[in-house]
PDB file of C-alpha atoms and ligand atoms in Angstrom:
ATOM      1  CA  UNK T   1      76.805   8.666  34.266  1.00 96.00           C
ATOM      2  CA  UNK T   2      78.364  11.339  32.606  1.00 97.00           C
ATOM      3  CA  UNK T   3      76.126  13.473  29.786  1.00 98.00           C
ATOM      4  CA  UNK T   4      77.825  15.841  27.488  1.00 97.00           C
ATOM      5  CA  UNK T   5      75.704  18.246  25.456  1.00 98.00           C
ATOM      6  CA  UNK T   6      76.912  18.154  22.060  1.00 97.00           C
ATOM      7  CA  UNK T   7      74.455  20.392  20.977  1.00 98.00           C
ATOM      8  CA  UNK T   8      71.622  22.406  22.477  1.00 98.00           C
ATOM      9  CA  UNK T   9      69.672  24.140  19.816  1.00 98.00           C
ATOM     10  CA  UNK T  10      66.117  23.474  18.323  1.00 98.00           C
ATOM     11  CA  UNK T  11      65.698  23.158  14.351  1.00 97.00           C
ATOM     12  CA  UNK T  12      68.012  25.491  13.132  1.00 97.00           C
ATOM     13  CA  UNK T  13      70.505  26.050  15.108  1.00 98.00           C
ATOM     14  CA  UNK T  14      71.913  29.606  16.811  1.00 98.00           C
ATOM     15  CA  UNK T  15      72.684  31.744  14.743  1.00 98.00           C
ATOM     16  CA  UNK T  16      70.123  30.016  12.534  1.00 97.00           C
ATOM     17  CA  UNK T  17      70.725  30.324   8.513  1.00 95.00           C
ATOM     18  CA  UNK T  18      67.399  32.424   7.181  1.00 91.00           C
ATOM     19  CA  UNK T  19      68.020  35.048  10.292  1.00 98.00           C
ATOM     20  CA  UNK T  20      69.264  38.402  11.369  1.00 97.00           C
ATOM     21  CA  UNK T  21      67.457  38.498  14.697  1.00 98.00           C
ATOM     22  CA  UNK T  22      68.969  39.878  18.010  1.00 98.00           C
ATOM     23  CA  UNK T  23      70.348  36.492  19.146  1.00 98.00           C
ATOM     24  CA  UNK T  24      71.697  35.138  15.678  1.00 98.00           C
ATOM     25  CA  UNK T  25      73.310  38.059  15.503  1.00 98.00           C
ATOM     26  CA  UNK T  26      74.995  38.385  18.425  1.00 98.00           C
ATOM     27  CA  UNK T  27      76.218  34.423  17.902  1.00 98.00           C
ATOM     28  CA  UNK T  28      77.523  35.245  14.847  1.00 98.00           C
ATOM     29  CA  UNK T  29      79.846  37.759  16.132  1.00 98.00           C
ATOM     30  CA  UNK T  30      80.335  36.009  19.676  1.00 97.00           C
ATOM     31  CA  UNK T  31      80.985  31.793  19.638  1.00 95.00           C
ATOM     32  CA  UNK T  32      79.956  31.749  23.470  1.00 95.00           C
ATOM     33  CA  UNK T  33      76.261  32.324  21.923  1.00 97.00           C
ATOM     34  CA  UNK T  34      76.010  29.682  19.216  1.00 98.00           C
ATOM     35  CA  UNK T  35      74.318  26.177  20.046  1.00 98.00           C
ATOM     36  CA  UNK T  36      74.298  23.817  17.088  1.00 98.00           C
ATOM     37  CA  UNK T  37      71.606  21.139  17.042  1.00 98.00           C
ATOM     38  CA  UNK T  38      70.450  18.537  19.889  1.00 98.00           C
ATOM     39  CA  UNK T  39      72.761  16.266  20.694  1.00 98.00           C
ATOM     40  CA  UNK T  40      73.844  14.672  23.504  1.00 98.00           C
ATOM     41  CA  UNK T  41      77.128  11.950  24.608  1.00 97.00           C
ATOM     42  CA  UNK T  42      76.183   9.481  27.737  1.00 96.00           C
ATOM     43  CA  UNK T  43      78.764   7.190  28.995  1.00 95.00           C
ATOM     44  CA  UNK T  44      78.998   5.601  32.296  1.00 93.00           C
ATOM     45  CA  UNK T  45      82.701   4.906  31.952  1.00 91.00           C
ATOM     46  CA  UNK T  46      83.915   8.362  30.265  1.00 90.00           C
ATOM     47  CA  UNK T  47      85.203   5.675  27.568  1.00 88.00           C
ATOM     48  CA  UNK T  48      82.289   3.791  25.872  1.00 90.00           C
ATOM     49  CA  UNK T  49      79.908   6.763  24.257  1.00 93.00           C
ATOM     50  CA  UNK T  50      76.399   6.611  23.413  1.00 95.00           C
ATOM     51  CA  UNK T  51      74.921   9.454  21.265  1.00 96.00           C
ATOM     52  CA  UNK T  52      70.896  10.654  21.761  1.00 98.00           C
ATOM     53  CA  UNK T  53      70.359  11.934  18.494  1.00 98.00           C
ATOM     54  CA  UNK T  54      72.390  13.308  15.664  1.00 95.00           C
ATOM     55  CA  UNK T  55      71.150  16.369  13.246  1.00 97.00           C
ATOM     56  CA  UNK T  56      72.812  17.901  10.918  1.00 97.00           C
ATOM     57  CA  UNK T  57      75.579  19.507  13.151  1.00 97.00           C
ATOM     58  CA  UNK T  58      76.773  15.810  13.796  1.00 95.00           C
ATOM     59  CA  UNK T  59      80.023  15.391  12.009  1.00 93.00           C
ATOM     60  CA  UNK T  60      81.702  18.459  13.960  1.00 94.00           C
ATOM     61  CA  UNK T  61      79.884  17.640  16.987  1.00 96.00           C
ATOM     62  CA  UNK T  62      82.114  13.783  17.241  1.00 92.00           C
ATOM     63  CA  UNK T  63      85.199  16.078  16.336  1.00 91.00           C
ATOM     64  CA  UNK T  64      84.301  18.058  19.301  1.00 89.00           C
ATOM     65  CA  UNK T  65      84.438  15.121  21.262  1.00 88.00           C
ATOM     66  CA  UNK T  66      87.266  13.247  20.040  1.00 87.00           C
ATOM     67  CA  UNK T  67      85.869  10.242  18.950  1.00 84.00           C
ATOM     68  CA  UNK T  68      85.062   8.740  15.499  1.00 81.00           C
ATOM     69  CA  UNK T  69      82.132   6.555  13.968  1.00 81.00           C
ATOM     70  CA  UNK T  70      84.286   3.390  15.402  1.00 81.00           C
ATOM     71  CA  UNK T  71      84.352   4.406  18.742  1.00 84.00           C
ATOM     72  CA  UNK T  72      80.506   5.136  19.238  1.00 91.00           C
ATOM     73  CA  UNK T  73      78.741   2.137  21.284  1.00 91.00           C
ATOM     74  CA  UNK T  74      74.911   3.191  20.238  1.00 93.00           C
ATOM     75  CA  UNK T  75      72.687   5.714  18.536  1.00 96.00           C
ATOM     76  CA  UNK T  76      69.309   6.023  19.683  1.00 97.00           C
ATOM     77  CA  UNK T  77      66.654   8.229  18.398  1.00 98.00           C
ATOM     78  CA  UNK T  78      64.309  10.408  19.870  1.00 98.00           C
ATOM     79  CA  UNK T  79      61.938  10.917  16.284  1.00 98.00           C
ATOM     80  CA  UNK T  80      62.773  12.143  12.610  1.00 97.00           C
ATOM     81  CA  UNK T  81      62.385  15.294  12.143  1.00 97.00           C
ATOM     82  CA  UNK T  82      65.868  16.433  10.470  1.00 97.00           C
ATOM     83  CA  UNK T  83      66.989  18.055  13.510  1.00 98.00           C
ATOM     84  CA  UNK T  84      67.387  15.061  15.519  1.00 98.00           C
ATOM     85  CA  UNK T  85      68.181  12.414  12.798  1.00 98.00           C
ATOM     86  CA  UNK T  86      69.693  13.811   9.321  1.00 97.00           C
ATOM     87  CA  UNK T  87      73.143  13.127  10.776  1.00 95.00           C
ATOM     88  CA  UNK T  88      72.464   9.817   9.999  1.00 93.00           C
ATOM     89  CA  UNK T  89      73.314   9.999   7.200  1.00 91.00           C
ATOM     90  CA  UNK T  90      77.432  11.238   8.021  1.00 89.00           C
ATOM     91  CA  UNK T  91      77.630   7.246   8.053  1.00 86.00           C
ATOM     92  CA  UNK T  92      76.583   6.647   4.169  1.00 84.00           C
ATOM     93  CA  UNK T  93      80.474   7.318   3.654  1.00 81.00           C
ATOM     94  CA  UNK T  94      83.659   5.828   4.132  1.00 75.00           C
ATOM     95  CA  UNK T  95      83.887   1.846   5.960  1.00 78.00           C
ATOM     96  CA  UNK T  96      80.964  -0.030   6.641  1.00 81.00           C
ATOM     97  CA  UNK T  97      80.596   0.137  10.672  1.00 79.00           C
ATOM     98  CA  UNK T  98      77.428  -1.464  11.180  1.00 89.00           C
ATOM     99  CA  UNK T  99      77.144   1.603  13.763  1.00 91.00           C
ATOM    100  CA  UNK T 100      74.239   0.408  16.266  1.00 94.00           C
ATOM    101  CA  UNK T 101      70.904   1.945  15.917  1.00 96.00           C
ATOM    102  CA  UNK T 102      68.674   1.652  18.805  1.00 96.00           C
ATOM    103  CA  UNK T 103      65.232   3.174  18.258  1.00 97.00           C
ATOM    104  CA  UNK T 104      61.331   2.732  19.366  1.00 97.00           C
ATOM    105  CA  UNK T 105      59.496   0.259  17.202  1.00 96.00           C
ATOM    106  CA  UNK T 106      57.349   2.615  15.648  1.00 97.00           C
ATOM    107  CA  UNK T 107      60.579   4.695  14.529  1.00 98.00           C
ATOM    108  CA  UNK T 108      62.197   1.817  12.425  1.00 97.00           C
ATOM    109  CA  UNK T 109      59.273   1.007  10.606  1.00 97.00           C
ATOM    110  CA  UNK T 110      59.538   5.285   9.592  1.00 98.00           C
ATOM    111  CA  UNK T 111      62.844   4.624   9.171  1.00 97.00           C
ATOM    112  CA  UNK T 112      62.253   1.829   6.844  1.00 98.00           C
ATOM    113  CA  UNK T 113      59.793   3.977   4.738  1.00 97.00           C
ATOM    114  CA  UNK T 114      62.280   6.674   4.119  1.00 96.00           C
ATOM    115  CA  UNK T 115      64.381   5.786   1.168  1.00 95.00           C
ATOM    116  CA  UNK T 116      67.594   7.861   2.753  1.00 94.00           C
ATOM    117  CA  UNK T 117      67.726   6.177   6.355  1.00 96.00           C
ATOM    118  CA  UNK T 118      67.174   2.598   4.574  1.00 96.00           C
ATOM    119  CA  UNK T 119      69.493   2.962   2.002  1.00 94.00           C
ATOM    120  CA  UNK T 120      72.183   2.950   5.067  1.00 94.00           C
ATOM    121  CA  UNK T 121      70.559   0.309   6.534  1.00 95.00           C
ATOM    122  CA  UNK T 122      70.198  -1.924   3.153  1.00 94.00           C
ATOM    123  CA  UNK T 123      73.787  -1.300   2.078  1.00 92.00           C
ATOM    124  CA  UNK T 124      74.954  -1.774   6.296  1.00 92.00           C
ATOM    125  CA  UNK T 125      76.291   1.636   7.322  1.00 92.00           C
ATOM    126  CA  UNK T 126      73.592   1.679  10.378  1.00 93.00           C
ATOM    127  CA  UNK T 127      71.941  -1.503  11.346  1.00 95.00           C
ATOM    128  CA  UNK T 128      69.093  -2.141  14.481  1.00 96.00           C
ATOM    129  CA  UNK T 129      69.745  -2.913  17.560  1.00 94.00           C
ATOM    130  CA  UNK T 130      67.417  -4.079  20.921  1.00 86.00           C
ATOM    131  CA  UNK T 131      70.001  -3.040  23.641  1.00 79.00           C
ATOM    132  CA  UNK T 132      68.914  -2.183  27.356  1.00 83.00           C
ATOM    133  CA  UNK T 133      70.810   0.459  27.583  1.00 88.00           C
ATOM    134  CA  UNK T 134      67.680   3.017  26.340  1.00 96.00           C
ATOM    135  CA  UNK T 135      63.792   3.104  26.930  1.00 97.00           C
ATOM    136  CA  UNK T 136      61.903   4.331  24.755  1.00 98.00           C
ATOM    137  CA  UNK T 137      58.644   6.694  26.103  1.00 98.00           C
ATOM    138  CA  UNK T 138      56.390   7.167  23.303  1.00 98.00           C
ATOM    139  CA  UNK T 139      55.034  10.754  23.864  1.00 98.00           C
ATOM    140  CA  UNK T 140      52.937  13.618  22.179  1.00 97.00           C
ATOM    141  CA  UNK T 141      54.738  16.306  19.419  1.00 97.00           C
ATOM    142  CA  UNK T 142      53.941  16.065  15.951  1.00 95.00           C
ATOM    143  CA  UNK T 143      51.119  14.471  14.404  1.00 92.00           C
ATOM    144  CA  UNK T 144      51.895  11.431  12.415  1.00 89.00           C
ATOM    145  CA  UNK T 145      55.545  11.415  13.599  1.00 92.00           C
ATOM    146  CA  UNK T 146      56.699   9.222  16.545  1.00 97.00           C
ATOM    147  CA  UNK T 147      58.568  10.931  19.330  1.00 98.00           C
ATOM    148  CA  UNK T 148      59.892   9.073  22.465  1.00 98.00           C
ATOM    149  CA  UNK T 149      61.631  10.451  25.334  1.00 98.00           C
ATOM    150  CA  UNK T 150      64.686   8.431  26.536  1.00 98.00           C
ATOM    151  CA  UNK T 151      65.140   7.022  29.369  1.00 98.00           C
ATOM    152  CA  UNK T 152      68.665   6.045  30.350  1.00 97.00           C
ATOM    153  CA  UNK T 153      71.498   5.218  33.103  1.00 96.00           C
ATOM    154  CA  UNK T 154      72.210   2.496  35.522  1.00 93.00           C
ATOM    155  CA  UNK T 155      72.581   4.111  39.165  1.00 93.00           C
ATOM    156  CA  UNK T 156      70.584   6.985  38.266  1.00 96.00           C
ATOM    157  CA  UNK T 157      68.165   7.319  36.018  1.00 97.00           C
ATOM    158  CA  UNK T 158      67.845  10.085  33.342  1.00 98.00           C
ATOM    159  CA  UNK T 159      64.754  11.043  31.287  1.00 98.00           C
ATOM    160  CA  UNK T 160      65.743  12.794  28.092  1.00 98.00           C
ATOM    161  CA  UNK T 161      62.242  14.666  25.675  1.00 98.00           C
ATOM    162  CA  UNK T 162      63.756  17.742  24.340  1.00 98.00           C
ATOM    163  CA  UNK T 163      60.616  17.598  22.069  1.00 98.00           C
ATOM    164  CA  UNK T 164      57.450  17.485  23.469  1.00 98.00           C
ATOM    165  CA  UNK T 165      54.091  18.895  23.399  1.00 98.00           C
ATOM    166  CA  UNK T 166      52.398  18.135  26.253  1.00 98.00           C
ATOM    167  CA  UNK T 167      53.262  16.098  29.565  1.00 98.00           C
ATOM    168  CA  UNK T 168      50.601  13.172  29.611  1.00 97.00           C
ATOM    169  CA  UNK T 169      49.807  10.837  32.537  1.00 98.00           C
ATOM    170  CA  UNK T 170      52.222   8.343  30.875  1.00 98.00           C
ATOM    171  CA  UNK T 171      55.416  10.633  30.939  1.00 98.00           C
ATOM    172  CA  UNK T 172      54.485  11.886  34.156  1.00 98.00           C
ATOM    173  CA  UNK T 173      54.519   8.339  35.335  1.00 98.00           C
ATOM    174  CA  UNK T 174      58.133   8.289  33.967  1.00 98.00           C
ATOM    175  CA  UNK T 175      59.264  11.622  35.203  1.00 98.00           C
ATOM    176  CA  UNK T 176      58.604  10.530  38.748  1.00 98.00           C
ATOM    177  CA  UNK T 177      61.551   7.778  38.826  1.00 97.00           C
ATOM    178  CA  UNK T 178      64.090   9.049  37.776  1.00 98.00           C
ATOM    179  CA  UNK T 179      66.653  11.712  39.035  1.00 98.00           C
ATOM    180  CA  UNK T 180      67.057  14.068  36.443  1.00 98.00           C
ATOM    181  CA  UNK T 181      64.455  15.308  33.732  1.00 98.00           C
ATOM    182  CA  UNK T 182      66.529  16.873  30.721  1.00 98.00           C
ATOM    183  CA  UNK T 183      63.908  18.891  28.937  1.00 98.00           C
ATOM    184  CA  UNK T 184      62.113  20.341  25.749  1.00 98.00           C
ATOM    185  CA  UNK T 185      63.214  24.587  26.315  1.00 98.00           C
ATOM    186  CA  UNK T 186      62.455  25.696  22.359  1.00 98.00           C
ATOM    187  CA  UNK T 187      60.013  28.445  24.178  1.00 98.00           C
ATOM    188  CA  UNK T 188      59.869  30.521  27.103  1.00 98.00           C
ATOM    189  CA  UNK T 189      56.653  31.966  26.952  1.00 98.00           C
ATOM    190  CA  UNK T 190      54.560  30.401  24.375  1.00 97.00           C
ATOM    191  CA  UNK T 191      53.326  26.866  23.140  1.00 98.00           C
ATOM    192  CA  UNK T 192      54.202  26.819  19.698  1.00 97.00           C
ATOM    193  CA  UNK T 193      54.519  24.004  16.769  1.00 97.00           C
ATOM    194  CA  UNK T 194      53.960  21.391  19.138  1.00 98.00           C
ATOM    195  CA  UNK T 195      56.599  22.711  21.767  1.00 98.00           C
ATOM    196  CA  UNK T 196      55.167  22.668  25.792  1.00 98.00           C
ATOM    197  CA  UNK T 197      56.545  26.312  26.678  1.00 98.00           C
ATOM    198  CA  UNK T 198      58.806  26.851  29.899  1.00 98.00           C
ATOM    199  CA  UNK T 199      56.137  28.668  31.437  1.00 98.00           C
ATOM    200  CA  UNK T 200      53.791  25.751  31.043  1.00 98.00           C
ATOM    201  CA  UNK T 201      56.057  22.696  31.701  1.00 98.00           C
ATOM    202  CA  UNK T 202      57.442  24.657  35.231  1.00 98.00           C
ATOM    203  CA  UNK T 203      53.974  24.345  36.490  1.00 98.00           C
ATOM    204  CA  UNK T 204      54.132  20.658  36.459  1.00 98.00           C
ATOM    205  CA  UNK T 205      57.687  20.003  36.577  1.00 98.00           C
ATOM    206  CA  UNK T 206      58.519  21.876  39.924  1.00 98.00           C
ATOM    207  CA  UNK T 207      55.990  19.485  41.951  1.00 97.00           C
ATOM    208  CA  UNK T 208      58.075  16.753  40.953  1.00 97.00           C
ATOM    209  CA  UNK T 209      61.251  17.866  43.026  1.00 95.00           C
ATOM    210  CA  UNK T 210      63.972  16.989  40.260  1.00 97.00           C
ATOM    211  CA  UNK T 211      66.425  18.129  38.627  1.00 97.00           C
ATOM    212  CA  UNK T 212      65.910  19.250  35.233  1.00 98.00           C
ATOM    213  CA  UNK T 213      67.909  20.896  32.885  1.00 98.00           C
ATOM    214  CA  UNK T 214      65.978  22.792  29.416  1.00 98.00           C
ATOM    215  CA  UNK T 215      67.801  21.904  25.869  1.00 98.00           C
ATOM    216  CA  UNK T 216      66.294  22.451  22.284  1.00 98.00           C
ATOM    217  CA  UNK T 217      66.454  26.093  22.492  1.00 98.00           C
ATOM    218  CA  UNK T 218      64.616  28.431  20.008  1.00 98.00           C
ATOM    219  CA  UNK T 219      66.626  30.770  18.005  1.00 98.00           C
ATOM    220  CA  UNK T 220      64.004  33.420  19.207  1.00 98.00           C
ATOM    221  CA  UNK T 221      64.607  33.289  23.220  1.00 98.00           C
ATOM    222  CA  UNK T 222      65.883  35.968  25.533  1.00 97.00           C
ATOM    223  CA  UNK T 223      68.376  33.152  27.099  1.00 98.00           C
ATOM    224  CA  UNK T 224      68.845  35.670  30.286  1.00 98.00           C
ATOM    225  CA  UNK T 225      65.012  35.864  30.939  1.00 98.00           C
ATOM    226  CA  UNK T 226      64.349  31.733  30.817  1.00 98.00           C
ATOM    227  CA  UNK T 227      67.355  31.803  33.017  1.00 98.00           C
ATOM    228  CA  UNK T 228      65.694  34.638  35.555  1.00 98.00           C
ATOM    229  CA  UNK T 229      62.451  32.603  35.288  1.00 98.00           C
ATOM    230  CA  UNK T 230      63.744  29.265  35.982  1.00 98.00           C
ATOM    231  CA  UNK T 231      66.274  29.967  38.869  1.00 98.00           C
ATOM    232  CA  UNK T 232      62.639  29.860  41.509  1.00 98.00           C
ATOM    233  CA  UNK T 233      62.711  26.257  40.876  1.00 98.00           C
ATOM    234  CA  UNK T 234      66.631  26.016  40.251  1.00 98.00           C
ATOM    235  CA  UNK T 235      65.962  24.284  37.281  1.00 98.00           C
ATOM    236  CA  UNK T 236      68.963  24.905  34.798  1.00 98.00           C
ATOM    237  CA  UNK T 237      69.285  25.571  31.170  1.00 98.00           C
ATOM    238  CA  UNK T 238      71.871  23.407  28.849  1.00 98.00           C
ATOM    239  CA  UNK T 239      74.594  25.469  27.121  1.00 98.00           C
ATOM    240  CA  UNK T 240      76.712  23.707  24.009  1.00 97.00           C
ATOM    241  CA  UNK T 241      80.156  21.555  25.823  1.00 96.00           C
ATOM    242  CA  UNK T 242      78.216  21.655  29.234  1.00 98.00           C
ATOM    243  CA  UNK T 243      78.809  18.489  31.185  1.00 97.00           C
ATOM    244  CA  UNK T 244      77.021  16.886  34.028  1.00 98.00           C
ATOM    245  CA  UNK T 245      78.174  13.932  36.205  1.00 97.00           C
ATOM    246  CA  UNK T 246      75.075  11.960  37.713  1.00 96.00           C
TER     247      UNK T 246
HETATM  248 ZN1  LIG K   1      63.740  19.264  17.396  1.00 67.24          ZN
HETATM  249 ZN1  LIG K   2      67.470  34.341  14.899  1.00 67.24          ZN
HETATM  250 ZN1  LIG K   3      60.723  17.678  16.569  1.00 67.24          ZN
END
């Protein structure tokens, strides 16, 4: 399986548009530092692409990777909020592609609700698909959203919640199979807006003896010190165009 990270930010992005912090502005002055929003490219065959979520960074993030709506196997969804799901609507123009949307069953009926995603299903820019190729996790982050975490891959598994705000016995029963845990890094030090810190996920996550790799990164973070902090587990943190072959 091969997983390219498209995008590695939380909600709005590094540098982020509202800000003049530290970090923003050292992004906007070096490209090394930016990280547009979560996204991420699986394929098992480096040819047939899946995407895990698409926000509003999404139409540069496919130019990135060299491939257009055509070429894109599935989309699945992790929930709604706009950082994860606007790009959506990137396929309201141009042909028709039907492009696949694979999602929990709780999402399409939100989906279905919101006049903007339906519209692209009603007029067939996106339509649903059941494919085996994801499972869905439901777990805890926003109240009266859905959120799943993903779980995906043939020879090795991959569990994918880069939002998340707490680690129930039902994830944890999830987190245990598979071989690498790719997860929610918005904070370092502090459980905020229904985000499990660093600090707080590492004390469960290093009993598990995975791999895991922190995404979804806050605006707001020292990057250095959640990389100092993490290296005692050798967990990893995700960086925009990193790629990792499972
Ligand atoms: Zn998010
Ligand atoms: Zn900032
Ligand atoms: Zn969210």
């Amino acid at each position: 399986m091969i997983i390219k990270f498209l995008g590695t930010a939380s909600n709005g992005g590094v540098p982020q548009i509202d800000c003049r912090c530290i970090n923003c502005e050292r992004a906007r002055s070096d490209e090394k530092f930016r990280r547009l929003r979560s996204c991420l490219a699986v394929s098992e065959n480096n040819k047939d692409w899946s995407i895990i979520d698409c926000g509003p960074d999404f139409d540069r993030q496919l130019e990135n990777l060299k491939i257009i709506t055509q070429d894109i196997k599935s989309i699945a969804l992790t929930h709604l909020h706009p950082d994860h799901s606007v790009g959506l609507t990137e396929f309201g123009f141009g042909k028709i592609h039907q492009v696949k949307l694979n999602v929990s069953d709780n999402l399409k009926r939100e989906i279905l609700d919101n006049p903007m995603f339906k519209h692209l299903i009603d007029v067939g820019f996106a339509k649903f698909v059941k494919s085996n190729i994801f499972k869905f996790v439901s777990i805890k982050h926003w109240p009266n959203h859905s959120c799943s975490a993903i779980v995906f891959g043939k020879k090795k598994k991959i569990l994918f919640a880069s939002d998340c705000a707490e680690i129930d016995n039902n994830l944890l029963k999830e987190m245990v199979k598979v071989d690498l845990i790719i997860f929610d890094g918005t904070f370092l030090n502090e459980s905020k807006f229904n985000h499990l810190a660093i600090k707080e996920s590492c004390q469960i996550l290093k009993n598990l003896n995975k791999l895991v790799i922190f995404t979804h990164i806050n605006h707001s973070e020292n990057v250095q010190e959640i990389i100092d902090f993490i290296k005692q587990f050798k967990f990893k943190i995700a960086h925009d165009g990193m790629e990792v072959k499972i």
